[in-house]
Amino acid sequence: MRENIIARRYAQAFWEVARDKGKEEDFFQSLNALAEALGRKELFPFWKSPLFEEGEKLAVLDKALSALSLPKEVENFARLLIKRKRFSLIQEITQEFAHIYQEDQGLVQATVYTAYPLLARQARELEKTLSGLKGKKISLESRVDEGLLGGVLIHMGNLILDGSVRGRLRRFARSLG
């Protein structure tokens, strides 16, 4: 939880730089490219480990940056994350930046979990309903979670709507005991 707060703060600060320069889209794409290249799970121990010195991490970063050719501001942001020992949060920071970017564009990301795959018609109807609820355009991602047993679980930003059978059973069990 604490890491999410930290990631949100870094993303918000970087968003303000992007907005001030009028390069929101460019920074969004560049940050995604950086996270995709260097934020993979197998590299996480390297970025997190105190056994590797800052200089070694910066050398790896610089080598990757030369291949990616990103804007100077994104490169400097990446170096700052290493110096502050926060580069291991690059995926979370990128996700938070994406949320801020989408909010600015009037788009809300929602993830719906169902026990079975949603039909295209159901997804469109759900998108329309959620759009009416939030008053914004919804970008819906559908995932299957067989553990739900039935119903839906929706994550929209900080809002969680639990209409799943599993959720109802949990609430019922809590009310009994």
XYZ file of N, CA and C in Angstrom:
531
model
N 0.828 -1.192 0.000
C 0.000 0.000 0.000
C 0.872 1.255 0.000
N 1.903 1.265 0.832
C 2.795 2.416 0.928
C 3.471 2.682 -0.409
N 3.833 1.612 -1.109
C 4.492 1.770 -2.408
C 3.559 2.413 -3.432
N 2.257 2.114 -3.338
C 1.297 2.745 -4.247
C 1.239 4.251 -4.025
N 1.303 4.663 -2.767
C 1.273 6.089 -2.435
C 2.524 6.770 -2.985
N 3.658 6.127 -2.795
C 4.923 6.674 -3.303
C 4.878 6.761 -4.829
N 4.422 5.690 -5.477
C 4.333 5.673 -6.942
C 3.402 6.777 -7.430
N 2.299 6.968 -6.739
C 1.333 8.008 -7.127
C 1.980 9.397 -7.055
N 2.762 9.635 -6.008
C 3.409 10.946 -5.852
C 4.416 11.219 -6.968
N 5.226 10.215 -7.286
C 6.195 10.391 -8.374
C 5.475 10.590 -9.709
N 4.426 9.808 -9.938
C 3.669 9.931 -11.184
C 3.021 11.313 -11.288
N 2.469 11.787 -10.185
C 1.820 13.102 -10.174
C 2.833 14.213 -10.464
N 3.994 14.125 -9.826
C 5.034 15.135 -10.053
C 5.494 15.116 -11.510
N 5.689 13.921 -12.059
C 6.139 13.822 -13.453
C 5.040 14.278 -14.410
N 3.790 14.021 -14.045
C 2.658 14.480 -14.849
C 2.662 16.010 -14.947
N 2.943 16.660 -13.837
C 2.963 18.125 -13.824
C 4.056 18.670 -14.746
N 5.199 17.994 -14.769
C 6.270 18.389 -15.694
C 5.791 18.205 -17.135
N 5.174 17.064 -17.413
C 4.679 16.778 -18.768
C 3.643 17.812 -19.195
N 2.736 18.138 -18.296
C 1.679 19.107 -18.607
C 2.265 20.503 -18.846
N 3.220 20.901 -18.000
C 3.850 22.216 -18.155
C 4.552 22.349 -19.505
N 5.108 21.246 -19.987
C 5.829 21.266 -21.267
C 4.908 20.955 -22.449
N 3.650 20.585 -22.146
C 2.711 20.241 -23.210
C 3.065 18.947 -23.916
N 3.720 18.036 -23.197
C 4.182 16.781 -23.805
C 3.570 15.565 -23.102
N 2.313 15.665 -22.706
C 1.676 14.584 -21.959
C 1.713 13.258 -22.711
N 1.300 13.288 -23.982
C 1.258 12.066 -24.792
C 2.656 11.497 -25.004
N 3.603 12.349 -25.319
C 4.984 11.929 -25.563
C 5.584 11.279 -24.312
N 5.391 11.918 -23.163
C 5.928 11.371 -21.914
C 5.212 10.074 -21.538
N 3.919 10.011 -21.813
C 3.140 8.803 -21.531
C 3.709 7.627 -22.321
N 3.917 7.825 -23.629
C 4.467 6.760 -24.474
C 5.893 6.400 -24.060
N 6.687 7.409 -23.739
C 8.088 7.182 -23.367
C 8.209 6.436 -22.047
N 7.380 6.814 -21.092
C 7.399 6.140 -19.791
C 6.980 4.682 -19.943
N 6.001 4.428 -20.809
C 5.591 3.046 -21.086
C 6.730 2.248 -21.706
N 7.441 2.850 -22.639
C 8.574 2.166 -23.286
C 9.666 1.858 -22.267
N 9.932 2.813 -21.385
C 10.945 2.619 -20.348
C 10.549 1.486 -19.402
N 9.300 1.497 -18.956
C 8.826 0.462 -18.032
C 8.821 -0.911 -18.694
N 8.472 -0.942 -19.965
C 8.456 -2.212 -20.692
C 9.868 -2.778 -20.841
N 10.820 -1.906 -21.092
C 12.202 -2.349 -21.301
C 12.908 -2.712 -19.998
N 12.704 -1.928 -18.953
C 13.495 -2.109 -17.727
C 12.688 -2.481 -16.488
N 11.374 -2.532 -16.604
C 10.552 -2.829 -15.435
C 10.082 -4.268 -15.350
N 10.691 -5.131 -16.132
C 10.291 -6.543 -16.128
C 10.594 -7.196 -14.780
N 9.812 -8.208 -14.451
C 9.942 -8.886 -13.152
C 11.334 -9.452 -12.905
N 11.957 -9.969 -13.944
C 13.279 -10.577 -13.749
C 14.344 -9.535 -13.410
N 14.096 -8.273 -13.720
C 15.052 -7.209 -13.378
C 14.768 -6.578 -12.020
N 13.610 -6.864 -11.453
C 13.211 -6.257 -10.180
C 14.252 -6.442 -9.075
N 14.798 -7.660 -8.886
C 15.809 -7.821 -7.826
C 17.037 -6.930 -8.027
N 17.430 -6.709 -9.265
C 18.576 -5.841 -9.548
C 18.296 -4.416 -9.093
N 17.130 -3.883 -9.445
C 16.804 -2.496 -9.092
C 16.604 -2.331 -7.591
N 16.117 -3.363 -6.939
C 15.794 -3.289 -5.506
C 17.015 -3.573 -4.623
N 17.948 -4.345 -5.109
C 19.065 -4.833 -4.295
C 20.057 -3.740 -3.883
N 20.419 -3.728 -2.600
C 21.461 -2.805 -2.146
C 22.870 -3.316 -2.500
N 22.968 -4.548 -2.989
C 24.267 -5.120 -3.355
C 24.845 -4.461 -4.606
N 23.964 -3.926 -5.443
C 24.419 -3.227 -6.646
C 24.449 -1.740 -6.347
N 25.577 -1.126 -6.641
C 25.733 0.296 -6.349
C 24.969 1.151 -7.355
N 24.722 2.364 -6.944
C 24.004 3.315 -7.791
C 24.683 3.464 -9.152
N 26.003 3.499 -9.168
C 26.750 3.639 -10.419
C 26.489 2.494 -11.379
N 26.397 1.277 -10.848
C 26.122 0.110 -11.694
C 24.716 0.202 -12.289
N 23.778 0.623 -11.461
C 22.396 0.747 -11.929
C 22.283 1.851 -12.979
N 22.978 2.954 -12.748
C 22.965 4.048 -13.722
C 23.606 3.626 -15.042
N 24.649 2.797 -14.973
C 25.309 2.313 -16.191
C 24.345 1.453 -17.016
N 23.612 0.568 -16.342
C 22.622 -0.267 -17.035
C 21.533 0.620 -17.641
N 21.071 1.577 -16.846
C 20.038 2.498 -17.327
C 20.525 3.277 -18.549
N 21.723 3.833 -18.474
C 22.253 4.635 -19.581
C 22.392 3.823 -20.865
N 22.791 2.573 -20.717
C 22.915 1.702 -21.891
C 21.538 1.490 -22.538
N 20.536 1.254 -21.690
C 19.173 1.058 -22.202
C 18.618 2.352 -22.798
N 18.894 3.470 -22.139
C 18.384 4.757 -22.624
C 18.946 5.114 -23.991
N 20.206 4.756 -24.235
C 20.803 5.061 -25.541
C 20.091 4.289 -26.653
N 19.595 3.113 -26.338
C 18.875 2.313 -27.330
C 17.429 2.793 -27.507
N 16.848 3.350 -26.446
C 15.439 3.753 -26.493
C 15.219 5.138 -27.097
N 16.196 6.002 -27.009
C 16.107 7.402 -27.465
C 14.822 8.089 -26.987
N 14.771 8.321 -25.684
C 13.634 8.968 -25.031
C 13.927 10.448 -24.820
N 12.892 11.243 -24.566
C 13.128 12.660 -24.261
C 14.019 12.816 -23.027
N 14.798 13.882 -23.004
C 15.733 14.139 -21.892
C 15.022 14.138 -20.539
N 13.804 14.688 -20.492
C 13.066 14.750 -19.227
C 12.761 13.352 -18.691
N 12.445 12.432 -19.579
C 12.155 11.052 -19.167
C 13.442 10.384 -18.694
N 14.531 10.616 -19.405
C 15.828 10.064 -18.992
C 16.224 10.597 -17.615
N 16.064 11.898 -17.416
C 16.407 12.497 -16.116
C 15.512 11.969 -15.000
N 14.246 11.751 -15.326
C 13.314 11.191 -14.343
C 13.760 9.784 -13.943
N 14.168 8.984 -14.915
C 14.643 7.622 -14.637
C 15.887 7.656 -13.750
N 16.795 8.566 -14.044
C 18.010 8.697 -13.213
C 17.657 9.132 -11.788
N 16.700 10.040 -11.676
C 16.247 10.483 -10.354
C 15.685 9.304 -9.554
N 14.912 8.454 -10.223
C 14.339 7.282 -9.544
C 15.441 6.362 -9.023
N 16.507 6.207 -9.788
C 17.622 5.372 -9.328
C 18.313 6.028 -8.139
N 18.568 7.312 -8.238
C 19.248 8.014 -7.141
C 18.427 8.004 -5.852
N 17.112 8.009 -6.002
C 16.230 7.982 -4.823
C 15.847 6.555 -4.425
N 16.446 5.580 -5.095
C 16.194 4.154 -4.829
C 14.711 3.785 -5.014
N 14.125 4.324 -6.079
C 12.714 4.085 -6.373
C 12.489 3.473 -7.757
N 13.562 3.130 -8.461
C 13.374 2.614 -9.815
C 12.635 1.279 -9.806
N 12.682 0.561 -8.709
C 11.952 -0.710 -8.629
C 10.438 -0.481 -8.717
N 10.006 0.767 -8.567
C 8.577 1.102 -8.653
C 8.174 1.587 -10.047
N 9.042 1.415 -11.043
C 8.777 1.975 -12.364
C 7.452 1.487 -12.951
N 7.109 0.222 -12.754
C 5.826 -0.284 -13.271
C 4.654 0.422 -12.598
N 4.706 0.541 -11.270
C 3.626 1.185 -10.521
C 3.521 2.669 -10.877
N 4.672 3.330 -11.012
C 4.674 4.748 -11.383
C 4.058 4.919 -12.768
N 4.406 4.030 -13.682
C 3.862 4.093 -15.040
C 2.353 3.872 -15.029
N 1.885 2.925 -14.226
C 0.442 2.688 -14.124
C -0.277 3.912 -13.561
N 0.300 4.504 -12.526
C -0.305 5.703 -11.935
C -0.303 6.857 -12.937
N 0.784 7.008 -13.672
C 0.869 8.049 -14.701
C -0.221 7.821 -15.745
N -0.428 6.558 -16.122
C -1.469 6.221 -17.101
C -2.848 6.605 -16.579
N -3.105 6.347 -15.293
C -4.401 6.722 -14.703
C -4.601 8.236 -14.761
N -3.569 8.976 -14.400
C -3.651 10.441 -14.419
C -3.876 10.932 -15.853
N -3.143 10.345 -16.793
C -3.273 10.714 -18.204
C -4.694 10.447 -18.694
N -5.215 9.279 -18.368
C -6.561 8.919 -18.814
C -7.617 9.825 -18.182
N -7.445 10.150 -16.906
C -8.369 11.078 -16.247
C -8.359 12.419 -16.968
N -7.187 12.896 -17.307
C -7.054 14.173 -18.001
C -7.747 14.133 -19.361
N -7.719 12.993 -20.006
C -8.353 12.824 -21.313
C -9.853 12.543 -21.188
N -10.366 12.518 -19.938
C -11.784 12.229 -19.711
C -12.105 10.759 -19.846
N -11.106 9.924 -19.676
C -11.256 8.485 -19.833
C -10.979 7.806 -18.500
N -11.854 6.894 -18.108
C -11.668 6.160 -16.861
C -11.420 4.694 -17.203
N -10.351 4.139 -16.654
C -10.017 2.728 -16.861
C -10.808 1.893 -15.863
N -11.501 0.893 -16.348
C -12.241 -0.018 -15.482
C -11.865 -1.447 -15.853
N -11.721 -2.278 -14.838
C -11.451 -3.695 -15.062
C -12.608 -4.476 -14.470
N -13.207 -5.320 -15.271
C -14.322 -6.137 -14.795
C -13.857 -7.590 -14.749
N -14.093 -8.213 -13.602
C -13.750 -9.622 -13.399
C -15.050 -10.418 -13.384
N -15.092 -11.473 -14.172
C -16.259 -12.345 -14.216
C -15.797 -13.797 -14.156
N -16.708 -14.672 -13.770
C -16.368 -16.091 -13.689
C -16.228 -16.698 -15.091
N -16.924 -16.102 -16.051
C -16.891 -16.575 -17.431
C -16.632 -15.380 -18.346
N -16.085 -15.603 -19.529
C -15.817 -14.476 -20.434
C -17.095 -13.700 -20.769
N -16.977 -12.374 -20.786
C -18.106 -11.522 -21.164
C -18.316 -11.581 -22.670
N -19.563 -11.564 -23.084
C -19.872 -11.431 -24.503
C -19.650 -9.974 -24.892
N -19.395 -9.720 -26.153
C -19.142 -8.350 -26.624
C -20.322 -7.440 -26.291
N -21.540 -7.950 -26.451
C -22.742 -7.172 -26.154
C -22.796 -6.805 -24.673
N -22.470 -7.763 -23.803
C -22.466 -7.507 -22.359
C -21.418 -6.458 -21.998
N -20.258 -6.549 -22.615
C -19.185 -5.585 -22.343
C -19.611 -4.180 -22.763
N -20.264 -4.065 -23.932
C -20.737 -2.748 -24.398
C -21.781 -2.173 -23.444
N -22.727 -3.022 -23.004
C -23.766 -2.565 -22.071
C -23.156 -2.125 -20.742
N -22.205 -2.895 -20.250
C -21.550 -2.557 -18.990
C -20.763 -1.255 -19.133
N -20.076 -1.095 -20.248
C -19.329 0.137 -20.525
C -20.268 1.343 -20.524
N -21.429 1.178 -21.155
C -22.423 2.257 -21.233
C -22.966 2.594 -19.842
N -23.269 1.578 -19.046
C -23.790 1.784 -17.693
C -22.761 2.480 -16.815
N -21.523 2.010 -16.854
C -20.462 2.613 -16.042
C -20.168 4.039 -16.496
N -20.276 4.269 -17.796
C -20.069 5.607 -18.341
C -21.106 6.568 -17.766
N -22.342 6.115 -17.676
C -23.405 6.924 -17.088
C -23.176 7.165 -15.610
N -22.656 6.165 -14.929
C -22.386 6.266 -13.489
C -21.278 7.272 -13.197
N -20.209 7.233 -13.980
C -19.054 8.108 -13.755
C -19.153 9.435 -14.507
N -19.997 9.495 -15.531
C -20.095 10.709 -16.328
C -18.885 10.921 -17.225
N -18.138 9.864 -17.470
C -16.950 9.923 -18.323
C -16.925 8.701 -19.221
N -16.101 8.773 -20.262
C -15.921 7.620 -21.150
C -15.139 6.547 -20.401
N -15.566 5.317 -20.548
C -14.956 4.190 -19.843
C -14.159 3.335 -20.822
N -12.945 2.992 -20.413
C -12.141 2.023 -21.146
C -12.207 0.734 -20.334
N -12.913 -0.248 -20.847
C -13.190 -1.465 -20.091
C -12.246 -2.595 -20.480
N -11.662 -3.203 -19.464
C -10.829 -4.389 -19.659
C -11.542 -5.536 -18.959
N -11.688 -6.642 -19.632
C -12.407 -7.785 -19.085
C -11.429 -8.911 -18.757
N -11.566 -9.441 -17.547
C -10.719 -10.566 -17.126
C -11.585 -11.658 -16.509
N -11.133 -12.885 -16.656
C -11.851 -14.028 -16.087
C -11.201 -14.428 -14.773
N -12.036 -14.558 -13.735
C -11.603 -15.034 -12.418
C -12.608 -16.091 -11.982
N -12.265 -17.352 -12.218
C -13.194 -18.443 -11.940
C -13.555 -18.551 -10.465
N -12.727 -17.971 -9.594
C -12.993 -17.999 -8.160
C -14.183 -17.153 -7.746
N -14.691 -16.321 -8.638
C -15.846 -15.475 -8.305
C -17.137 -16.283 -8.220
N -17.175 -17.426 -8.868
C -18.324 -18.325 -8.931
C -19.436 -17.788 -9.826
N -19.668 -16.504 -9.813
C -20.698 -15.854 -10.629
C -20.728 -14.378 -10.301
N -21.499 -13.613 -11.071
C -21.575 -12.179 -10.828
C -20.368 -11.453 -11.389
N -20.179 -10.200 -10.942
C -19.068 -9.388 -11.435
C -18.384 -8.646 -10.303
N -17.121 -8.350 -10.525
C -16.327 -7.515 -9.627
C -15.698 -6.452 -10.523
N -15.948 -5.177 -10.196
C -15.479 -4.084 -11.048
C -14.536 -3.184 -10.269
N -13.371 -2.909 -10.856
C -12.396 -1.966 -10.288
C -12.349 -0.755 -11.214
N -12.665 0.416 -10.669
C -12.585 1.674 -11.421
C -11.846 2.678 -10.561
N -10.558 2.843 -10.822
C -9.774 3.748 -9.985
C -9.773 3.261 -8.546
N -10.240 4.096 -7.634
C -10.306 3.723 -6.221
C -11.628 3.063 -5.848
N -12.536 2.944 -6.798
C -13.860 2.384 -6.553
C -13.884 0.896 -6.890
N -14.425 0.106 -5.964
C -14.595 -1.328 -6.203
C -16.066 -1.660 -6.018
N -16.675 -2.219 -7.054
C -18.067 -2.649 -6.996
C -18.070 -4.170 -7.012
N -18.507 -4.769 -5.922
C -18.466 -6.229 -5.804
C -19.875 -6.807 -5.846
N -20.234 -7.330 -6.999
C -21.515 -8.000 -7.166
C -21.296 -9.479 -7.446
N -20.198 -10.018 -6.923
C -19.862 -11.421 -7.180
C -20.488 -12.330 -6.129
N -20.667 -13.578 -6.488
C -21.179 -14.571 -5.543
C -20.188 -14.733 -4.394
N -18.902 -14.767 -4.710
C -17.878 -14.885 -3.673
C -17.978 -13.729 -2.677
N -18.148 -12.515 -3.188
C -18.275 -11.341 -2.324
C -19.515 -11.406 -1.452
N -20.604 -11.855 -2.030
C -21.854 -11.982 -1.256
C -21.704 -13.025 -0.161
N -21.041 -14.143 -0.473
C -20.821 -15.181 0.541
C -19.941 -14.662 1.673
N -18.924 -13.887 1.347
C -18.052 -13.301 2.381
C -18.832 -12.351 3.283
N -19.650 -11.493 2.664
C -20.443 -10.548 3.466
C -21.439 -11.288 4.347
N -22.027 -12.356 3.818
C -22.975 -13.152 4.589
C -22.270 -13.819 5.773
N -21.083 -14.383 5.527
C -20.315 -15.039 6.597
C -19.945 -14.035 7.685
N -19.568 -12.819 7.298
C -19.234 -11.781 8.290
C -20.445 -11.388 9.122
N -21.611 -11.370 8.490
C -22.815 -10.976 9.228
C -23.223 -12.041 10.242
N -22.824 -13.277 9.995
C -23.146 -14.364 10.928
C -22.211 -14.399 12.124
N -21.028 -13.918 11.918
C -20.108 -14.184 12.964
C -19.261 -13.209 13.547
